[in-house]
Amino acid sequence: MSTSMIGMVCIAAMLLLIALRAPVALTMALAGFVGFGWIVAFDPAVSILASGPFETLSNYSFSPIPMFILMGVFASKSGMSQELFQGARAMFGSWRGGMGLAAVTSCGIFSAISGSSMATAASMSRVALPEMEKNGYAPTLATGVLAAGGTLGIMIPPSIALLLYALITEQSVGAMFIAGVIPGLLGLVMYGLTVAILVTVFPNMAQPGQATTLKEKLLGLKGLVPFTGVFVFIIGGIYSGWFTPTEASAVGAGATLLIALVRGMRLPQFKEAVSETLVMSAMIFFMIIGAEIFGYFLSVSRISFALVEFVDSMHLGPYMVLLCVLILFMLLGCVMDSIAMLLLTVPVVYPLIEAAGFDPIWFGIVAVITVELGLITPPVGMNVFVIKSVAPHISIGDMYKGVMPFVISDLLRLALIVAFPVLAVGLL
């Protein structure tokens, strides 16, 4: 059997295990170990299994991951997210659907110091969902806004997804973060327009909010200032060369900690924040270790080269290749976690994208937007399940119904960035 055929067999077995709900990290490591041993020998495979975790966990390039998670958890545990939502709510005053716009805005701003979409969705849902329900918002709109708004955490830098893509493809982390600014802000604006259109067409979905004075609006800005300040400091520091993205993660975590302490966070909340960060970081690093072992197997199987040759023999145009890759991402996104999907698929499809002549930075943005869709599409939709844990009284069906307009919005944004690449690479 050829090495490429062995590769196909192992990947098929891995996908079957994932479909049977086996842990993705474990299935990647198992497929990598068995495949490498099958092609090369099992003694070297055992050596990789022994050394791989140490090499991954001691890799300096991965150190920003826990720091970016810690930033978001500090903001959540210190009550900053509550002030953020109340500030955004004051800004939109008596607008119909103003609280929905405030929720989207809060998610976008919270994302600026949280690299995790699920953390964004969880934090803002606890704050905003009870208020929206109390003010007569339809459950579909309230949960749809928060589930979709949470996905902004995967795009607006600092983003763990952008960081991992950069490390997998050996691109500049700083360039990926800067490239994510316009698409992230575009997503925020388009989600806001989606809310505005929904409440205009279906007025019963939301009630007008309470009018606020100019003084109240200006006071509400206080809740937005810490997040905006940290975001500008991090992105400005990376863009100007004051510090590297890795250093930026530590600087950002330190700045957020200082703000949290000033806002009243004490030792119990600090311990909770560190514990939650360790749990989330361990989950991500376990998947990275599995992906690293799987990567050794991909190298010796040469399946990526075989895939490039196969696509080349079909004489597909570059955009047809891109379309096939994006459809694959969307299908896998329906059943897989976004980070796991990136770690699993990017090493396989990236050579295809290179061979098609696409800008790797631009493709990273396109890939991450496509991965975002997986966070809110059935049957998995991780953000939807996060909202469900906060609001068990609302059915999953209503939640998926609520996110559909935002899925359409994401598809339109994806089409715009494919049609106008300057939206992704214009700041570079």
mmCIF file with all atom_site columns, C-alpha atoms in Angstrom, residues 221-347:
data_model
loop_
_atom_site.group_PDB
_atom_site.id
_atom_site.type_symbol
_atom_site.label_atom_id
_atom_site.label_alt_id
_atom_site.label_comp_id
_atom_site.label_asym_id
_atom_site.label_entity_id
_atom_site.label_seq_id
_atom_site.pdbx_PDB_ins_code
_atom_site.Cartn_x
_atom_site.Cartn_y
_atom_site.Cartn_z
_atom_site.occupancy
_atom_site.B_iso_or_equiv
_atom_site.pdbx_formal_charge
_atom_site.auth_seq_id
_atom_site.auth_comp_id
_atom_site.auth_asym_id
_atom_site.auth_atom_id
_atom_site.pdbx_PDB_model_num
ATOM 1   C CA . LEU A 1 221 ? -18.503 55.516 27.828  1.00 0.00 ? 221 LEU A CA 1
ATOM 2   C CA . LYS A 1 222 ? -16.592 54.760 31.043  1.00 0.00 ? 222 LYS A CA 1
ATOM 3   C CA . GLY A 1 223 ? -17.450 51.093 30.654  1.00 0.00 ? 223 GLY A CA 1
ATOM 4   C CA . LEU A 1 224 ? -15.972 51.038 27.139  1.00 0.00 ? 224 LEU A CA 1
ATOM 5   C CA . VAL A 1 225 ? -12.733 52.876 27.884  1.00 0.00 ? 225 VAL A CA 1
ATOM 6   C CA . PRO A 1 226 ? -10.735 50.038 29.565  1.00 0.00 ? 226 PRO A CA 1
ATOM 7   C CA . PHE A 1 227 ? -11.421 47.561 26.754  1.00 0.00 ? 227 PHE A CA 1
ATOM 8   C CA . THR A 1 228 ? -10.727 50.072 24.008  1.00 0.00 ? 228 THR A CA 1
ATOM 9   C CA . GLY A 1 229 ? -7.567  51.221 25.773  1.00 0.00 ? 229 GLY A CA 1
ATOM 10  C CA . VAL A 1 230 ? -6.151  47.697 26.114  1.00 0.00 ? 230 VAL A CA 1
ATOM 11  C CA . PHE A 1 231 ? -7.041  46.862 22.485  1.00 0.00 ? 231 PHE A CA 1
ATOM 12  C CA . VAL A 1 232 ? -5.398  50.027 21.115  1.00 0.00 ? 232 VAL A CA 1
ATOM 13  C CA . PHE A 1 233 ? -2.357  49.473 23.348  1.00 0.00 ? 233 PHE A CA 1
ATOM 14  C CA . ILE A 1 234 ? -1.877  45.872 22.155  1.00 0.00 ? 234 ILE A CA 1
ATOM 15  C CA . ILE A 1 235 ? -2.493  46.441 18.436  1.00 0.00 ? 235 ILE A CA 1
ATOM 16  C CA . GLY A 1 236 ? -0.672  49.785 18.455  1.00 0.00 ? 236 GLY A CA 1
ATOM 17  C CA . GLY A 1 237 ? 2.294   48.233 20.240  1.00 0.00 ? 237 GLY A CA 1
ATOM 18  C CA . ILE A 1 238 ? 2.516   45.362 17.756  1.00 0.00 ? 238 ILE A CA 1
ATOM 19  C CA . TYR A 1 239 ? 2.015   47.648 14.732  1.00 0.00 ? 239 TYR A CA 1
ATOM 20  C CA . SER A 1 240 ? 4.638   50.156 15.903  1.00 0.00 ? 240 SER A CA 1
ATOM 21  C CA . GLY A 1 241 ? 7.145   47.473 16.929  1.00 0.00 ? 241 GLY A CA 1
ATOM 22  C CA . TRP A 1 242 ? 7.172   48.332 20.632  1.00 0.00 ? 242 TRP A CA 1
ATOM 23  C CA . PHE A 1 243 ? 6.740   44.660 21.475  1.00 0.00 ? 243 PHE A CA 1
ATOM 24  C CA . THR A 1 244 ? 6.211   41.333 19.772  1.00 0.00 ? 244 THR A CA 1
ATOM 25  C CA . PRO A 1 245 ? 2.802   39.572 19.784  1.00 0.00 ? 245 PRO A CA 1
ATOM 26  C CA . THR A 1 246 ? 4.111   37.198 22.452  1.00 0.00 ? 246 THR A CA 1
ATOM 27  C CA . GLU A 1 247 ? 5.183   40.111 24.637  1.00 0.00 ? 247 GLU A CA 1
ATOM 28  C CA . ALA A 1 248 ? 1.894   41.850 23.849  1.00 0.00 ? 248 ALA A CA 1
ATOM 29  C CA . SER A 1 249 ? -0.036  38.965 25.395  1.00 0.00 ? 249 SER A CA 1
ATOM 30  C CA . ALA A 1 250 ? 1.806   39.354 28.695  1.00 0.00 ? 250 ALA A CA 1
ATOM 31  C CA . VAL A 1 251 ? 1.524   43.153 28.613  1.00 0.00 ? 251 VAL A CA 1
ATOM 32  C CA . GLY A 1 252 ? -2.195  42.899 27.875  1.00 0.00 ? 252 GLY A CA 1
ATOM 33  C CA . ALA A 1 253 ? -2.779  40.371 30.664  1.00 0.00 ? 253 ALA A CA 1
ATOM 34  C CA . GLY A 1 254 ? -0.876  42.600 33.091  1.00 0.00 ? 254 GLY A CA 1
ATOM 35  C CA . ALA A 1 255 ? -2.826  45.701 32.049  1.00 0.00 ? 255 ALA A CA 1
ATOM 36  C CA . THR A 1 256 ? -6.147  43.867 32.356  1.00 0.00 ? 256 THR A CA 1
ATOM 37  C CA . LEU A 1 257 ? -5.150  42.574 35.801  1.00 0.00 ? 257 LEU A CA 1
ATOM 38  C CA . LEU A 1 258 ? -4.389  46.129 36.975  1.00 0.00 ? 258 LEU A CA 1
ATOM 39  C CA . ILE A 1 259 ? -7.753  47.365 35.660  1.00 0.00 ? 259 ILE A CA 1
ATOM 40  C CA . ALA A 1 260 ? -9.515  44.398 37.302  1.00 0.00 ? 260 ALA A CA 1
ATOM 41  C CA . LEU A 1 261 ? -7.850  45.119 40.652  1.00 0.00 ? 261 LEU A CA 1
ATOM 42  C CA . VAL A 1 262 ? -8.868  48.768 40.466  1.00 0.00 ? 262 VAL A CA 1
ATOM 43  C CA . ARG A 1 263 ? -12.434 47.668 39.601  1.00 0.00 ? 263 ARG A CA 1
ATOM 44  C CA . GLY A 1 264 ? -12.611 45.502 42.707  1.00 0.00 ? 264 GLY A CA 1
ATOM 45  C CA . MET A 1 265 ? -11.337 42.018 41.859  1.00 0.00 ? 265 MET A CA 1
ATOM 46  C CA . ARG A 1 266 ? -9.979  40.282 44.949  1.00 0.00 ? 266 ARG A CA 1
ATOM 47  C CA . LEU A 1 267 ? -8.153  37.031 45.766  1.00 0.00 ? 267 LEU A CA 1
ATOM 48  C CA . PRO A 1 268 ? -11.143 34.637 45.378  1.00 0.00 ? 268 PRO A CA 1
ATOM 49  C CA . GLN A 1 269 ? -11.951 36.016 41.921  1.00 0.00 ? 269 GLN A CA 1
ATOM 50  C CA . PHE A 1 270 ? -8.261  35.954 41.013  1.00 0.00 ? 270 PHE A CA 1
ATOM 51  C CA . LYS A 1 271 ? -8.028  32.263 41.948  1.00 0.00 ? 271 LYS A CA 1
ATOM 52  C CA . GLU A 1 272 ? -11.158 31.494 39.915  1.00 0.00 ? 272 GLU A CA 1
ATOM 53  C CA . ALA A 1 273 ? -9.720  33.358 36.922  1.00 0.00 ? 273 ALA A CA 1
ATOM 54  C CA . VAL A 1 274 ? -6.426  31.466 37.060  1.00 0.00 ? 274 VAL A CA 1
ATOM 55  C CA . SER A 1 275 ? -8.210  28.114 37.509  1.00 0.00 ? 275 SER A CA 1
ATOM 56  C CA . GLU A 1 276 ? -10.552 28.772 34.561  1.00 0.00 ? 276 GLU A CA 1
ATOM 57  C CA . THR A 1 277 ? -7.611  29.852 32.399  1.00 0.00 ? 277 THR A CA 1
ATOM 58  C CA . LEU A 1 278 ? -5.693  26.678 33.248  1.00 0.00 ? 278 LEU A CA 1
ATOM 59  C CA . VAL A 1 279 ? -8.669  24.493 32.284  1.00 0.00 ? 279 VAL A CA 1
ATOM 60  C CA . MET A 1 280 ? -9.204  26.242 28.935  1.00 0.00 ? 280 MET A CA 1
ATOM 61  C CA . SER A 1 281 ? -5.468  26.349 28.180  1.00 0.00 ? 281 SER A CA 1
ATOM 62  C CA . ALA A 1 282 ? -5.054  22.655 28.977  1.00 0.00 ? 282 ALA A CA 1
ATOM 63  C CA . MET A 1 283 ? -7.872  21.778 26.574  1.00 0.00 ? 283 MET A CA 1
ATOM 64  C CA . ILE A 1 284 ? -6.284  23.818 23.760  1.00 0.00 ? 284 ILE A CA 1
ATOM 65  C CA . PHE A 1 285 ? -2.770  22.519 24.406  1.00 0.00 ? 285 PHE A CA 1
ATOM 66  C CA . PHE A 1 286 ? -4.026  18.933 24.417  1.00 0.00 ? 286 PHE A CA 1
ATOM 67  C CA . MET A 1 287 ? -5.414  19.550 20.922  1.00 0.00 ? 287 MET A CA 1
ATOM 68  C CA . ILE A 1 288 ? -2.135  21.177 19.827  1.00 0.00 ? 288 ILE A CA 1
ATOM 69  C CA . ILE A 1 289 ? -0.178  18.132 21.041  1.00 0.00 ? 289 ILE A CA 1
ATOM 70  C CA . GLY A 1 290 ? -2.493  15.843 19.083  1.00 0.00 ? 290 GLY A CA 1
ATOM 71  C CA . ALA A 1 291 ? -2.116  18.050 16.008  1.00 0.00 ? 291 ALA A CA 1
ATOM 72  C CA . GLU A 1 292 ? 1.681   18.021 16.368  1.00 0.00 ? 292 GLU A CA 1
ATOM 73  C CA . ILE A 1 293 ? 1.809   14.208 16.403  1.00 0.00 ? 293 ILE A CA 1
ATOM 74  C CA . PHE A 1 294 ? -0.659  14.136 13.512  1.00 0.00 ? 294 PHE A CA 1
ATOM 75  C CA . GLY A 1 295 ? 1.619   16.568 11.648  1.00 0.00 ? 295 GLY A CA 1
ATOM 76  C CA . TYR A 1 296 ? 4.577   14.137 11.782  1.00 0.00 ? 296 TYR A CA 1
ATOM 77  C CA . PHE A 1 297 ? 2.347   11.526 10.195  1.00 0.00 ? 297 PHE A CA 1
ATOM 78  C CA . LEU A 1 298 ? 1.185   13.929 7.452   1.00 0.00 ? 298 LEU A CA 1
ATOM 79  C CA . SER A 1 299 ? 4.824   14.685 6.595   1.00 0.00 ? 299 SER A CA 1
ATOM 80  C CA . VAL A 1 300 ? 5.810   11.057 6.035   1.00 0.00 ? 300 VAL A CA 1
ATOM 81  C CA . SER A 1 301 ? 2.541   10.113 4.328   1.00 0.00 ? 301 SER A CA 1
ATOM 82  C CA . ARG A 1 302 ? 3.025   12.918 1.752   1.00 0.00 ? 302 ARG A CA 1
ATOM 83  C CA . ILE A 1 303 ? -0.746  13.084 1.509   1.00 0.00 ? 303 ILE A CA 1
ATOM 84  C CA . SER A 1 304 ? -0.679  16.864 1.068   1.00 0.00 ? 304 SER A CA 1
ATOM 85  C CA . PHE A 1 305 ? 1.561   16.518 -1.995  1.00 0.00 ? 305 PHE A CA 1
ATOM 86  C CA . ALA A 1 306 ? -0.682  13.790 -3.386  1.00 0.00 ? 306 ALA A CA 1
ATOM 87  C CA . LEU A 1 307 ? -3.696  16.027 -2.835  1.00 0.00 ? 307 LEU A CA 1
ATOM 88  C CA . VAL A 1 308 ? -2.030  18.901 -4.698  1.00 0.00 ? 308 VAL A CA 1
ATOM 89  C CA . GLU A 1 309 ? -1.165  16.596 -7.595  1.00 0.00 ? 309 GLU A CA 1
ATOM 90  C CA . PHE A 1 310 ? -4.723  15.236 -7.690  1.00 0.00 ? 310 PHE A CA 1
ATOM 91  C CA . VAL A 1 311 ? -6.271  18.723 -7.746  1.00 0.00 ? 311 VAL A CA 1
ATOM 92  C CA . ASP A 1 312 ? -3.762  19.815 -10.386 1.00 0.00 ? 312 ASP A CA 1
ATOM 93  C CA . SER A 1 313 ? -4.751  16.863 -12.571 1.00 0.00 ? 313 SER A CA 1
ATOM 94  C CA . MET A 1 314 ? -8.391  18.009 -12.407 1.00 0.00 ? 314 MET A CA 1
ATOM 95  C CA . HIS A 1 315 ? -7.399  21.415 -13.862 1.00 0.00 ? 315 HIS A CA 1
ATOM 96  C CA . LEU A 1 316 ? -9.540  23.347 -11.414 1.00 0.00 ? 316 LEU A CA 1
ATOM 97  C CA . GLY A 1 317 ? -9.239  27.124 -11.330 1.00 0.00 ? 317 GLY A CA 1
ATOM 98  C CA . PRO A 1 318 ? -7.891  28.808 -8.160  1.00 0.00 ? 318 PRO A CA 1
ATOM 99  C CA . TYR A 1 319 ? -11.313 30.000 -6.980  1.00 0.00 ? 319 TYR A CA 1
ATOM 100 C CA . MET A 1 320 ? -12.842 26.559 -7.550  1.00 0.00 ? 320 MET A CA 1
ATOM 101 C CA . VAL A 1 321 ? -10.110 25.111 -5.309  1.00 0.00 ? 321 VAL A CA 1
ATOM 102 C CA . LEU A 1 322 ? -10.910 27.790 -2.717  1.00 0.00 ? 322 LEU A CA 1
ATOM 103 C CA . LEU A 1 323 ? -14.622 27.008 -2.922  1.00 0.00 ? 323 LEU A CA 1
ATOM 104 C CA . CYS A 1 324 ? -13.976 23.287 -2.334  1.00 0.00 ? 324 CYS A CA 1
ATOM 105 C CA . VAL A 1 325 ? -11.804 24.073 0.701   1.00 0.00 ? 325 VAL A CA 1
ATOM 106 C CA . LEU A 1 326 ? -14.399 26.444 2.174   1.00 0.00 ? 326 LEU A CA 1
ATOM 107 C CA . ILE A 1 327 ? -17.202 23.920 1.675   1.00 0.00 ? 327 ILE A CA 1
ATOM 108 C CA . LEU A 1 328 ? -15.055 21.363 3.512   1.00 0.00 ? 328 LEU A CA 1
ATOM 109 C CA . PHE A 1 329 ? -14.572 23.858 6.352   1.00 0.00 ? 329 PHE A CA 1
ATOM 110 C CA . MET A 1 330 ? -18.301 24.544 6.561   1.00 0.00 ? 330 MET A CA 1
ATOM 111 C CA . LEU A 1 331 ? -19.202 20.849 6.633   1.00 0.00 ? 331 LEU A CA 1
ATOM 112 C CA . LEU A 1 332 ? -16.619 20.038 9.297   1.00 0.00 ? 332 LEU A CA 1
ATOM 113 C CA . GLY A 1 333 ? -17.648 23.128 11.240  1.00 0.00 ? 333 GLY A CA 1
ATOM 114 C CA . CYS A 1 334 ? -21.082 21.600 11.728  1.00 0.00 ? 334 CYS A CA 1
ATOM 115 C CA . VAL A 1 335 ? -19.641 18.756 13.799  1.00 0.00 ? 335 VAL A CA 1
ATOM 116 C CA . MET A 1 336 ? -16.279 19.969 15.176  1.00 0.00 ? 336 MET A CA 1
ATOM 117 C CA . ASP A 1 337 ? -14.881 22.569 17.541  1.00 0.00 ? 337 ASP A CA 1
ATOM 118 C CA . SER A 1 338 ? -13.351 25.524 15.673  1.00 0.00 ? 338 SER A CA 1
ATOM 119 C CA . ILE A 1 339 ? -9.833  25.263 17.140  1.00 0.00 ? 339 ILE A CA 1
ATOM 120 C CA . ALA A 1 340 ? -9.729  21.506 16.531  1.00 0.00 ? 340 ALA A CA 1
ATOM 121 C CA . MET A 1 341 ? -10.881 22.023 12.962  1.00 0.00 ? 341 MET A CA 1
ATOM 122 C CA . LEU A 1 342 ? -8.118  24.543 12.248  1.00 0.00 ? 342 LEU A CA 1
ATOM 123 C CA . LEU A 1 343 ? -5.464  22.269 13.735  1.00 0.00 ? 343 LEU A CA 1
ATOM 124 C CA . LEU A 1 344 ? -6.757  19.307 11.772  1.00 0.00 ? 344 LEU A CA 1
ATOM 125 C CA . THR A 1 345 ? -7.440  20.804 8.348   1.00 0.00 ? 345 THR A CA 1
ATOM 126 C CA . VAL A 1 346 ? -5.003  23.675 7.774   1.00 0.00 ? 346 VAL A CA 1
ATOM 127 C CA . PRO A 1 347 ? -1.885  21.441 7.512   1.00 0.00 ? 347 PRO A CA 1
#
